[in-house]
Amino acid sequence: MVPANLSGATRLVPILAHPVDHVRAPRIYNPAFAAAGLDWCLVPMGVHPGDFAATVAQLARVDNLQGLNLTIPHKAAAHALCARLGPEARRTGVVNTMRIDADGQWSGESFDGVGFVDAARAHGVLRTDRPVVLVGAGGAGTAIAFALAAAGVRELHIVNREAERAQQLCTELRKAYPGIDTDTRAGSLGRAGLAINATSLGLHAGDPMPFDPAQLPADAALFDIIAARDTELMAACAARGLRVVGGKPMIDHQVAAQIAFWRGAAA
């Protein structure tokens, strides 16, 4: 959705992604900007990882830039470009929201975790007394893992295509939250109260499912953070009668915090 009053006075918020064809974020952010009375426009931009740093440097020179939104695969790279980091960004090592400050330096923060936890609570699928299985340990998965630990989840199992990354994330969580029981056992799906897809699988029709939904207990819930479409995993879990939440609520629950950050509020 493009604002009807788009003009030279409009402030731009590019969302950087690679690939970019799946991005549907303007349908959420631009109405939110309008509702807040802001003449802003979110614009998807496809940026190859090898061009990311140079692109961000050039965008810093755009006079009507309000800030940046980052999605797959740029969240860790964005962290490295920020001179100032909010508490979640410092804790997780990822950034999904950036702004250029008056001194020309980038500030960054991660709002994925708070968006996820608030959405999960609002939809009644977060129970801290049940095991949670998180599939995907990239930028969003890392933010979600720390937010779950902060929310009081006591048992968190992390599965990732690159097992070393899952192990590393478990180690980081134990350091920050010594009481948490966390490991990389995929077999824990059979005990899960909540399963989370934090991978990119499901962005496109025909993608394989990140795990077999038949492994989940009958009283489990699924939160699939893919916001671009309803995934096959969501359909399969719904067919079993499981509670299912898609990715849009996670964005809905972080937009207000991102707007405040882009306007200059402390993270």
PDB file of C-alpha atoms in Angstrom:
ATOM      1  CA  MET A   1       0.000   0.000   0.000  1.00  0.00           C
ATOM      2  CA  VAL A   2       1.421   3.368  -1.079  1.00  0.00           C
ATOM      3  CA  PRO A   3       0.252   6.479   0.799  1.00  0.00           C
ATOM      4  CA  ALA A   4      -2.122   8.540  -1.354  1.00  0.00           C
ATOM      5  CA  ASN A   5      -0.363  11.780  -0.439  1.00  0.00           C
ATOM      6  CA  LEU A   6       3.169  10.590  -1.301  1.00  0.00           C
ATOM      7  CA  SER A   7       5.332  13.639  -2.037  1.00  0.00           C
ATOM      8  CA  GLY A   8       8.770  15.097  -1.604  1.00  0.00           C
ATOM      9  CA  ALA A   9       7.886  15.797   2.034  1.00  0.00           C
ATOM     10  CA  THR A  10       7.244  12.115   2.733  1.00  0.00           C
ATOM     11  CA  ARG A  11       9.753  10.459   5.066  1.00  0.00           C
ATOM     12  CA  LEU A  12      11.046   7.108   3.780  1.00  0.00           C
ATOM     13  CA  VAL A  13      11.523   3.907   5.764  1.00  0.00           C
ATOM     14  CA  PRO A  14      13.132   1.289   3.496  1.00  0.00           C
ATOM     15  CA  ILE A  15      12.826  -2.348   4.502  1.00  0.00           C
ATOM     16  CA  LEU A  16      15.958  -4.163   3.317  1.00  0.00           C
ATOM     17  CA  ALA A  17      15.691  -7.839   2.404  1.00  0.00           C
ATOM     18  CA  HIS A  18      17.230 -10.520   0.197  1.00  0.00           C
ATOM     19  CA  PRO A  19      15.318 -11.874  -1.575  1.00  0.00           C
ATOM     20  CA  VAL A  20      12.662  -9.187  -1.453  1.00  0.00           C
ATOM     21  CA  ASP A  21       9.763 -10.663  -3.454  1.00  0.00           C
ATOM     22  CA  HIS A  22       8.036 -12.069  -0.358  1.00  0.00           C
ATOM     23  CA  VAL A  23       7.930  -8.771   1.578  1.00  0.00           C
ATOM     24  CA  ARG A  24       4.378  -7.615   2.345  1.00  0.00           C
ATOM     25  CA  ALA A  25       5.304  -5.258   5.197  1.00  0.00           C
ATOM     26  CA  PRO A  26       3.979  -2.062   3.482  1.00  0.00           C
ATOM     27  CA  ARG A  27       0.462  -3.475   3.923  1.00  0.00           C
ATOM     28  CA  ILE A  28       0.982  -3.333   7.692  1.00  0.00           C
ATOM     29  CA  TYR A  29       3.331  -0.409   8.260  1.00  0.00           C
ATOM     30  CA  ASN A  30       1.928   2.217   5.906  1.00  0.00           C
ATOM     31  CA  PRO A  31      -1.601   2.052   7.374  1.00  0.00           C
ATOM     32  CA  ALA A  32      -0.009   2.199  10.848  1.00  0.00           C
ATOM     33  CA  PHE A  33       1.950   5.300   9.831  1.00  0.00           C
ATOM     34  CA  ALA A  34      -1.209   6.921   8.492  1.00  0.00           C
ATOM     35  CA  ALA A  35      -3.142   6.056  11.661  1.00  0.00           C
ATOM     36  CA  ALA A  36      -0.400   7.763  13.688  1.00  0.00           C
ATOM     37  CA  GLY A  37      -0.679  10.884  11.501  1.00  0.00           C
ATOM     38  CA  LEU A  38       2.768  10.359   9.971  1.00  0.00           C
ATOM     39  CA  ASP A  39       3.662  11.236   6.377  1.00  0.00           C
ATOM     40  CA  TRP A  40       5.964   8.216   6.133  1.00  0.00           C
ATOM     41  CA  CYS A  41       6.238   5.426   3.567  1.00  0.00           C
ATOM     42  CA  LEU A  42       7.754   1.950   3.999  1.00  0.00           C
ATOM     43  CA  VAL A  43       9.442   0.828   0.768  1.00  0.00           C
ATOM     44  CA  PRO A  44      10.849  -2.695   0.134  1.00  0.00           C
ATOM     45  CA  MET A  45      14.404  -2.772  -1.246  1.00  0.00           C
ATOM     46  CA  GLY A  46      16.200  -5.920  -2.390  1.00  0.00           C
ATOM     47  CA  VAL A  47      19.803  -5.708  -1.178  1.00  0.00           C
ATOM     48  CA  HIS A  48      22.331  -8.502  -1.623  1.00  0.00           C
ATOM     49  CA  PRO A  49      24.261  -9.265   1.584  1.00  0.00           C
ATOM     50  CA  GLY A  50      27.505  -8.366  -0.162  1.00  0.00           C
ATOM     51  CA  ASP A  51      26.125  -4.885  -0.895  1.00  0.00           C
ATOM     52  CA  PHE A  52      24.493  -4.325   2.476  1.00  0.00           C
ATOM     53  CA  ALA A  53      27.080  -2.111   4.178  1.00  0.00           C
ATOM     54  CA  ALA A  54      27.567   0.074   1.100  1.00  0.00           C
ATOM     55  CA  THR A  55      23.812   0.437   0.622  1.00  0.00           C
ATOM     56  CA  VAL A  56      23.271   1.468   4.239  1.00  0.00           C
ATOM     57  CA  ALA A  57      26.067   4.030   3.915  1.00  0.00           C
ATOM     58  CA  GLN A  58      24.399   5.536   0.861  1.00  0.00           C
ATOM     59  CA  LEU A  59      20.949   5.556   2.476  1.00  0.00           C
ATOM     60  CA  ALA A  60      22.413   7.579   5.341  1.00  0.00           C
ATOM     61  CA  ARG A  61      22.890  10.385   2.801  1.00  0.00           C
ATOM     62  CA  VAL A  62      19.197  10.492   1.793  1.00  0.00           C
ATOM     63  CA  ASP A  63      17.701  13.709   3.182  1.00  0.00           C
ATOM     64  CA  ASN A  64      14.192  12.367   3.754  1.00  0.00           C
ATOM     65  CA  LEU A  65      15.192   9.040   5.319  1.00  0.00           C
ATOM     66  CA  GLN A  66      13.373   8.370   8.601  1.00  0.00           C
ATOM     67  CA  GLY A  67      15.007   5.028   9.359  1.00  0.00           C
ATOM     68  CA  LEU A  68      15.509   1.447   8.241  1.00  0.00           C
ATOM     69  CA  ASN A  69      13.646  -1.792   8.819  1.00  0.00           C
ATOM     70  CA  LEU A  70      15.706  -4.985   8.469  1.00  0.00           C
ATOM     71  CA  THR A  71      14.595  -8.491   7.655  1.00  0.00           C
ATOM     72  CA  ILE A  72      16.154 -11.719   6.348  1.00  0.00           C
ATOM     73  CA  PRO A  73      19.177 -11.940   6.134  1.00  0.00           C
ATOM     74  CA  HIS A  74      20.452  -8.555   7.353  1.00  0.00           C
ATOM     75  CA  LYS A  75      19.810  -8.399  11.121  1.00  0.00           C
ATOM     76  CA  ALA A  76      23.250  -9.479  12.326  1.00  0.00           C
ATOM     77  CA  ALA A  77      25.010  -7.323   9.710  1.00  0.00           C
ATOM     78  CA  ALA A  78      22.898  -4.333  10.777  1.00  0.00           C
ATOM     79  CA  HIS A  79      24.059  -4.807  14.364  1.00  0.00           C
ATOM     80  CA  ALA A  80      27.676  -4.445  13.251  1.00  0.00           C
ATOM     81  CA  LEU A  81      26.966  -1.072  11.579  1.00  0.00           C
ATOM     82  CA  CYS A  82      25.402   0.626  14.603  1.00  0.00           C
ATOM     83  CA  ALA A  83      27.415   2.981  16.784  1.00  0.00           C
ATOM     84  CA  ARG A  84      24.672   2.871  19.419  1.00  0.00           C
ATOM     85  CA  LEU A  85      22.619  -0.145  20.420  1.00  0.00           C
ATOM     86  CA  GLY A  86      19.511  -0.559  22.520  1.00  0.00           C
ATOM     87  CA  PRO A  87      19.438  -3.143  25.308  1.00  0.00           C
ATOM     88  CA  GLU A  88      17.822  -5.902  23.245  1.00  0.00           C
ATOM     89  CA  ALA A  89      20.285  -5.393  20.401  1.00  0.00           C
ATOM     90  CA  ARG A  90      23.216  -5.561  22.826  1.00  0.00           C
ATOM     91  CA  ARG A  91      21.857  -8.704  24.422  1.00  0.00           C
ATOM     92  CA  THR A  92      20.968 -10.576  21.234  1.00  0.00           C
ATOM     93  CA  GLY A  93      23.519  -9.343  18.681  1.00  0.00           C
ATOM     94  CA  VAL A  94      20.816  -8.541  16.110  1.00  0.00           C
ATOM     95  CA  VAL A  95      19.028  -5.387  14.933  1.00  0.00           C
ATOM     96  CA  ASN A  96      15.771  -5.055  13.004  1.00  0.00           C
ATOM     97  CA  THR A  97      15.297  -1.283  13.330  1.00  0.00           C
ATOM     98  CA  MET A  98      17.819   1.516  12.619  1.00  0.00           C
ATOM     99  CA  ARG A  99      17.807   5.307  12.599  1.00  0.00           C
ATOM    100  CA  ILE A 100      20.416   7.892  11.722  1.00  0.00           C
ATOM    101  CA  ASP A 101      21.097  10.297  14.593  1.00  0.00           C
ATOM    102  CA  ALA A 102      22.034  13.979  14.422  1.00  0.00           C
ATOM    103  CA  ASP A 103      25.748  13.148  14.485  1.00  0.00           C
ATOM    104  CA  GLY A 104      25.414  10.916  11.414  1.00  0.00           C
ATOM    105  CA  GLN A 105      25.823   7.680  13.382  1.00  0.00           C
ATOM    106  CA  TRP A 106      23.385   4.769  13.247  1.00  0.00           C
ATOM    107  CA  SER A 107      21.418   3.641  16.291  1.00  0.00           C
ATOM    108  CA  GLY A 108      19.835   0.193  16.279  1.00  0.00           C
ATOM    109  CA  GLU A 109      17.473  -1.943  18.312  1.00  0.00           C
ATOM    110  CA  SER A 110      15.676  -5.281  18.018  1.00  0.00           C
ATOM    111  CA  PHE A 111      11.916  -5.366  18.500  1.00  0.00           C
ATOM    112  CA  ASP A 112      11.243  -8.890  17.183  1.00  0.00           C
ATOM    113  CA  GLY A 113      11.391 -10.451  20.633  1.00  0.00           C
ATOM    114  CA  VAL A 114       8.961  -8.104  22.354  1.00  0.00           C
ATOM    115  CA  GLY A 115       6.654  -8.266  19.333  1.00  0.00           C
ATOM    116  CA  PHE A 116       6.634 -12.056  19.459  1.00  0.00           C
ATOM    117  CA  VAL A 117       6.055 -12.398  23.201  1.00  0.00           C
ATOM    118  CA  ASP A 118       3.312  -9.760  23.283  1.00  0.00           C
ATOM    119  CA  ALA A 119       1.557 -11.410  20.335  1.00  0.00           C
ATOM    120  CA  ALA A 120       1.885 -14.887  21.833  1.00  0.00           C
ATOM    121  CA  ARG A 121       0.399 -13.659  25.105  1.00  0.00           C
ATOM    122  CA  ALA A 122      -2.413 -11.807  23.328  1.00  0.00           C
ATOM    123  CA  HIS A 123      -3.344 -14.993  21.456  1.00  0.00           C
ATOM    124  CA  GLY A 124      -3.075 -17.195  24.529  1.00  0.00           C
ATOM    125  CA  VAL A 125      -0.376 -19.533  23.207  1.00  0.00           C
ATOM    126  CA  LEU A 126       2.487 -18.728  25.591  1.00  0.00           C
ATOM    127  CA  ARG A 127       2.629 -20.947  28.676  1.00  0.00           C
ATOM    128  CA  THR A 128       5.852 -20.671  30.610  1.00  0.00           C
ATOM    129  CA  ASP A 129       5.243 -23.992  32.372  1.00  0.00           C
ATOM    130  CA  ARG A 130       5.375 -26.008  29.126  1.00  0.00           C
ATOM    131  CA  PRO A 131       8.384 -26.773  26.891  1.00  0.00           C
ATOM    132  CA  VAL A 132       8.855 -24.453  23.924  1.00  0.00           C
ATOM    133  CA  VAL A 133      10.542 -25.648  20.726  1.00  0.00           C
ATOM    134  CA  LEU A 134      12.088 -22.920  18.584  1.00  0.00           C
ATOM    135  CA  VAL A 135      13.041 -23.938  15.032  1.00  0.00           C
ATOM    136  CA  GLY A 136      15.452 -21.415  13.552  1.00  0.00           C
ATOM    137  CA  ALA A 137      18.299 -19.595  15.308  1.00  0.00           C
ATOM    138  CA  GLY A 138      18.892 -16.705  12.910  1.00  0.00           C
ATOM    139  CA  GLY A 139      18.223 -13.047  13.635  1.00  0.00           C
ATOM    140  CA  ALA A 140      14.535 -13.347  14.504  1.00  0.00           C
ATOM    141  CA  GLY A 141      15.018 -16.682  16.259  1.00  0.00           C
ATOM    142  CA  THR A 142      17.759 -15.246  18.454  1.00  0.00           C
ATOM    143  CA  ALA A 143      15.613 -12.272  19.470  1.00  0.00           C
ATOM    144  CA  ILE A 144      12.661 -14.573  20.193  1.00  0.00           C
ATOM    145  CA  ALA A 145      14.798 -16.962  22.273  1.00  0.00           C
ATOM    146  CA  PHE A 146      16.006 -14.173  24.566  1.00  0.00           C
ATOM    147  CA  ALA A 147      12.512 -12.726  24.859  1.00  0.00           C
ATOM    148  CA  LEU A 148      11.085 -16.122  25.804  1.00  0.00           C
ATOM    149  CA  ALA A 149      13.732 -16.534  28.484  1.00  0.00           C
ATOM    150  CA  ALA A 150      12.985 -13.035  29.805  1.00  0.00           C
ATOM    151  CA  ALA A 151       9.268 -13.901  29.843  1.00  0.00           C
ATOM    152  CA  GLY A 152       9.938 -16.818  32.175  1.00  0.00           C
ATOM    153  CA  VAL A 153       9.992 -19.817  29.850  1.00  0.00           C
ATOM    154  CA  ARG A 154      11.861 -22.482  31.804  1.00  0.00           C
ATOM    155  CA  GLU A 155      12.421 -25.115  29.091  1.00  0.00           C
ATOM    156  CA  LEU A 156      13.456 -24.040  25.594  1.00  0.00           C
ATOM    157  CA  HIS A 157      14.661 -26.397  22.865  1.00  0.00           C
ATOM    158  CA  ILE A 158      16.372 -24.812  19.851  1.00  0.00           C
ATOM    159  CA  VAL A 159      16.680 -26.540  16.481  1.00  0.00           C
ATOM    160  CA  ASN A 160      18.632 -25.064  13.590  1.00  0.00           C
ATOM    161  CA  ARG A 161      19.914 -26.235  10.218  1.00  0.00           C
ATOM    162  CA  GLU A 162      23.420 -25.306  11.357  1.00  0.00           C
ATOM    163  CA  ALA A 163      23.615 -27.142  14.660  1.00  0.00           C
ATOM    164  CA  GLU A 164      26.604 -25.099  15.855  1.00  0.00           C
ATOM    165  CA  ARG A 165      24.510 -21.919  15.823  1.00  0.00           C
ATOM    166  CA  ALA A 166      21.815 -23.588  17.945  1.00  0.00           C
ATOM    167  CA  GLN A 167      24.464 -24.741  20.416  1.00  0.00           C
ATOM    168  CA  GLN A 168      25.951 -21.246  20.551  1.00  0.00           C
ATOM    169  CA  LEU A 169      22.548 -19.684  21.216  1.00  0.00           C
ATOM    170  CA  CYS A 170      21.891 -22.168  24.027  1.00  0.00           C
ATOM    171  CA  THR A 171      25.227 -21.219  25.592  1.00  0.00           C
ATOM    172  CA  GLU A 172      24.417 -17.498  25.341  1.00  0.00           C
ATOM    173  CA  LEU A 173      21.003 -18.056  26.939  1.00  0.00           C
ATOM    174  CA  ARG A 174      22.470 -20.029  29.864  1.00  0.00           C
ATOM    175  CA  LYS A 175      24.902 -17.195  30.556  1.00  0.00           C
ATOM    176  CA  ALA A 176      22.136 -14.585  30.558  1.00  0.00           C
ATOM    177  CA  TYR A 177      19.533 -16.790  32.279  1.00  0.00           C
ATOM    178  CA  PRO A 178      21.316 -19.425  34.398  1.00  0.00           C
ATOM    179  CA  GLY A 179      18.054 -21.076  35.453  1.00  0.00           C
ATOM    180  CA  ILE A 180      16.846 -21.919  31.951  1.00  0.00           C
ATOM    181  CA  ASP A 181      16.842 -25.518  30.687  1.00  0.00           C
ATOM    182  CA  THR A 182      17.865 -25.234  27.052  1.00  0.00           C
ATOM    183  CA  ASP A 183      19.263 -27.697  24.533  1.00  0.00           C
ATOM    184  CA  THR A 184      19.135 -28.631  20.844  1.00  0.00           C
ATOM    185  CA  ARG A 185      16.999 -31.807  20.987  1.00  0.00           C
ATOM    186  CA  ALA A 186      14.586 -31.884  18.051  1.00  0.00           C
ATOM    187  CA  GLY A 187      12.814 -34.817  19.693  1.00  0.00           C
ATOM    188  CA  SER A 188      11.331 -32.423  22.209  1.00  0.00           C
ATOM    189  CA  LEU A 189       8.576 -31.577  19.699  1.00  0.00           C
ATOM    190  CA  GLY A 190       6.602 -34.457  21.176  1.00  0.00           C
ATOM    191  CA  ARG A 191       6.357 -32.609  24.521  1.00  0.00           C
ATOM    192  CA  ALA A 192       5.997 -29.058  23.253  1.00  0.00           C
ATOM    193  CA  GLY A 193       3.329 -26.708  24.489  1.00  0.00           C
ATOM    194  CA  LEU A 194       4.387 -24.218  21.817  1.00  0.00           C
ATOM    195  CA  ALA A 195       6.337 -24.787  18.592  1.00  0.00           C
ATOM    196  CA  ILE A 196       7.757 -21.796  16.733  1.00  0.00           C
ATOM    197  CA  ASN A 197       8.842 -21.582  13.114  1.00  0.00           C
ATOM    198  CA  ALA A 198      11.499 -18.858  13.014  1.00  0.00           C
ATOM    199  CA  THR A 199      13.028 -20.079   9.746  1.00  0.00           C
ATOM    200  CA  SER A 200      12.397 -18.694   6.267  1.00  0.00           C
ATOM    201  CA  LEU A 201      10.686 -21.945   5.225  1.00  0.00           C
ATOM    202  CA  GLY A 202       7.157 -21.120   4.200  1.00  0.00           C
ATOM    203  CA  LEU A 203       7.881 -17.790   2.560  1.00  0.00           C
ATOM    204  CA  HIS A 204       7.154 -19.418  -0.793  1.00  0.00           C
ATOM    205  CA  ALA A 205       4.640 -22.060  -1.838  1.00  0.00           C
ATOM    206  CA  GLY A 206       6.404 -25.379  -2.243  1.00  0.00           C
ATOM    207  CA  ASP A 207       8.920 -24.805   0.545  1.00  0.00           C
ATOM    208  CA  PRO A 208       9.385 -27.898   2.709  1.00  0.00           C
ATOM    209  CA  MET A 209       7.914 -27.680   6.173  1.00  0.00           C
ATOM    210  CA  PRO A 210      10.519 -26.950   8.871  1.00  0.00           C
ATOM    211  CA  PHE A 211       9.311 -29.916  10.942  1.00  0.00           C
ATOM    212  CA  ASP A 212       6.655 -32.623  10.904  1.00  0.00           C
ATOM    213  CA  PRO A 213       3.524 -31.249  12.599  1.00  0.00           C
ATOM    214  CA  ALA A 214       2.432 -34.811  13.390  1.00  0.00           C
ATOM    215  CA  GLN A 215       5.110 -34.846  16.098  1.00  0.00           C
ATOM    216  CA  LEU A 216       3.325 -32.174  18.143  1.00  0.00           C
ATOM    217  CA  PRO A 217       0.984 -33.107  21.020  1.00  0.00           C
ATOM    218  CA  ALA A 218      -2.730 -32.609  20.497  1.00  0.00           C
ATOM    219  CA  ASP A 219      -2.786 -29.680  22.927  1.00  0.00           C
ATOM    220  CA  ALA A 220       0.199 -27.844  21.428  1.00  0.00           C
ATOM    221  CA  ALA A 221       0.136 -24.495  19.641  1.00  0.00           C
ATOM    222  CA  LEU A 222       2.064 -23.250  16.609  1.00  0.00           C
ATOM    223  CA  PHE A 223       3.389 -19.729  16.093  1.00  0.00           C
ATOM    224  CA  ASP A 224       4.749 -19.353  12.555  1.00  0.00           C
ATOM    225  CA  ILE A 225       6.493 -15.983  12.228  1.00  0.00           C
ATOM    226  CA  ILE A 226       6.110 -15.927   8.421  1.00  0.00           C
ATOM    227  CA  ALA A 227       3.943 -12.860   7.812  1.00  0.00           C
ATOM    228  CA  ALA A 228       3.875 -12.831   3.994  1.00  0.00           C
ATOM    229  CA  ARG A 229       1.419 -15.733   3.665  1.00  0.00           C
ATOM    230  CA  ASP A 230      -0.381 -18.489   5.527  1.00  0.00           C
ATOM    231  CA  THR A 231       2.058 -21.383   5.340  1.00  0.00           C
ATOM    232  CA  GLU A 232       1.564 -25.075   4.690  1.00  0.00           C
ATOM    233  CA  LEU A 233       2.785 -25.713   8.236  1.00  0.00           C
ATOM    234  CA  MET A 234       0.006 -23.512   9.579  1.00  0.00           C
ATOM    235  CA  ALA A 235      -2.568 -25.369   7.472  1.00  0.00           C
ATOM    236  CA  ALA A 236      -1.296 -28.773   8.600  1.00  0.00           C
ATOM    237  CA  CYS A 237      -1.384 -27.778  12.267  1.00  0.00           C
ATOM    238  CA  ALA A 238      -4.848 -26.236  11.915  1.00  0.00           C
ATOM    239  CA  ALA A 239      -6.064 -29.461  10.273  1.00  0.00           C
ATOM    240  CA  ARG A 240      -5.000 -31.306  13.427  1.00  0.00           C
ATOM    241  CA  GLY A 241      -6.999 -28.891  15.547  1.00  0.00           C
ATOM    242  CA  LEU A 242      -3.976 -27.144  17.024  1.00  0.00           C
ATOM    243  CA  ARG A 243      -4.052 -23.450  17.885  1.00  0.00           C
ATOM    244  CA  VAL A 244      -2.228 -21.528  15.145  1.00  0.00           C
ATOM    245  CA  VAL A 245      -0.860 -17.973  15.034  1.00  0.00           C
ATOM    246  CA  GLY A 246       0.747 -16.454  11.925  1.00  0.00           C
ATOM    247  CA  GLY A 247       3.403 -13.782  11.646  1.00  0.00           C
ATOM    248  CA  LYS A 248       1.275 -10.645  11.259  1.00  0.00           C
ATOM    249  CA  PRO A 249       0.450 -10.298  14.977  1.00  0.00           C
ATOM    250  CA  MET A 250       4.170 -10.277  15.783  1.00  0.00           C
ATOM    251  CA  ILE A 251       4.602  -7.249  13.520  1.00  0.00           C
ATOM    252  CA  ASP A 252       1.438  -5.592  14.821  1.00  0.00           C
ATOM    253  CA  HIS A 253       2.789  -5.780  18.360  1.00  0.00           C
ATOM    254  CA  GLN A 254       6.120  -4.136  17.550  1.00  0.00           C
ATOM    255  CA  VAL A 255       5.087  -1.355  15.150  1.00  0.00           C
ATOM    256  CA  ALA A 256       4.340   1.224  17.853  1.00  0.00           C
ATOM    257  CA  ALA A 257       7.718   0.630  19.520  1.00  0.00           C
ATOM    258  CA  GLN A 258       9.498   0.906  16.165  1.00  0.00           C
ATOM    259  CA  ILE A 259       7.716   4.168  15.333  1.00  0.00           C
ATOM    260  CA  ALA A 260       8.778   5.612  18.681  1.00  0.00           C
ATOM    261  CA  PHE A 261      12.364   4.545  18.025  1.00  0.00           C
ATOM    262  CA  TRP A 262      12.377   6.048  14.520  1.00  0.00           C
ATOM    263  CA  ARG A 263      11.092   9.291  16.037  1.00  0.00           C
ATOM    264  CA  GLY A 264      14.085   9.406  18.377  1.00  0.00           C
ATOM    265  CA  ALA A 265      12.901   7.691  21.565  1.00  0.00           C
ATOM    266  CA  ALA A 266      15.487   5.825  23.606  1.00  0.00           C
ATOM    267  CA  ALA A 267      15.404   2.093  23.033  1.00  0.00           C
TER     268      ALA A 267
END
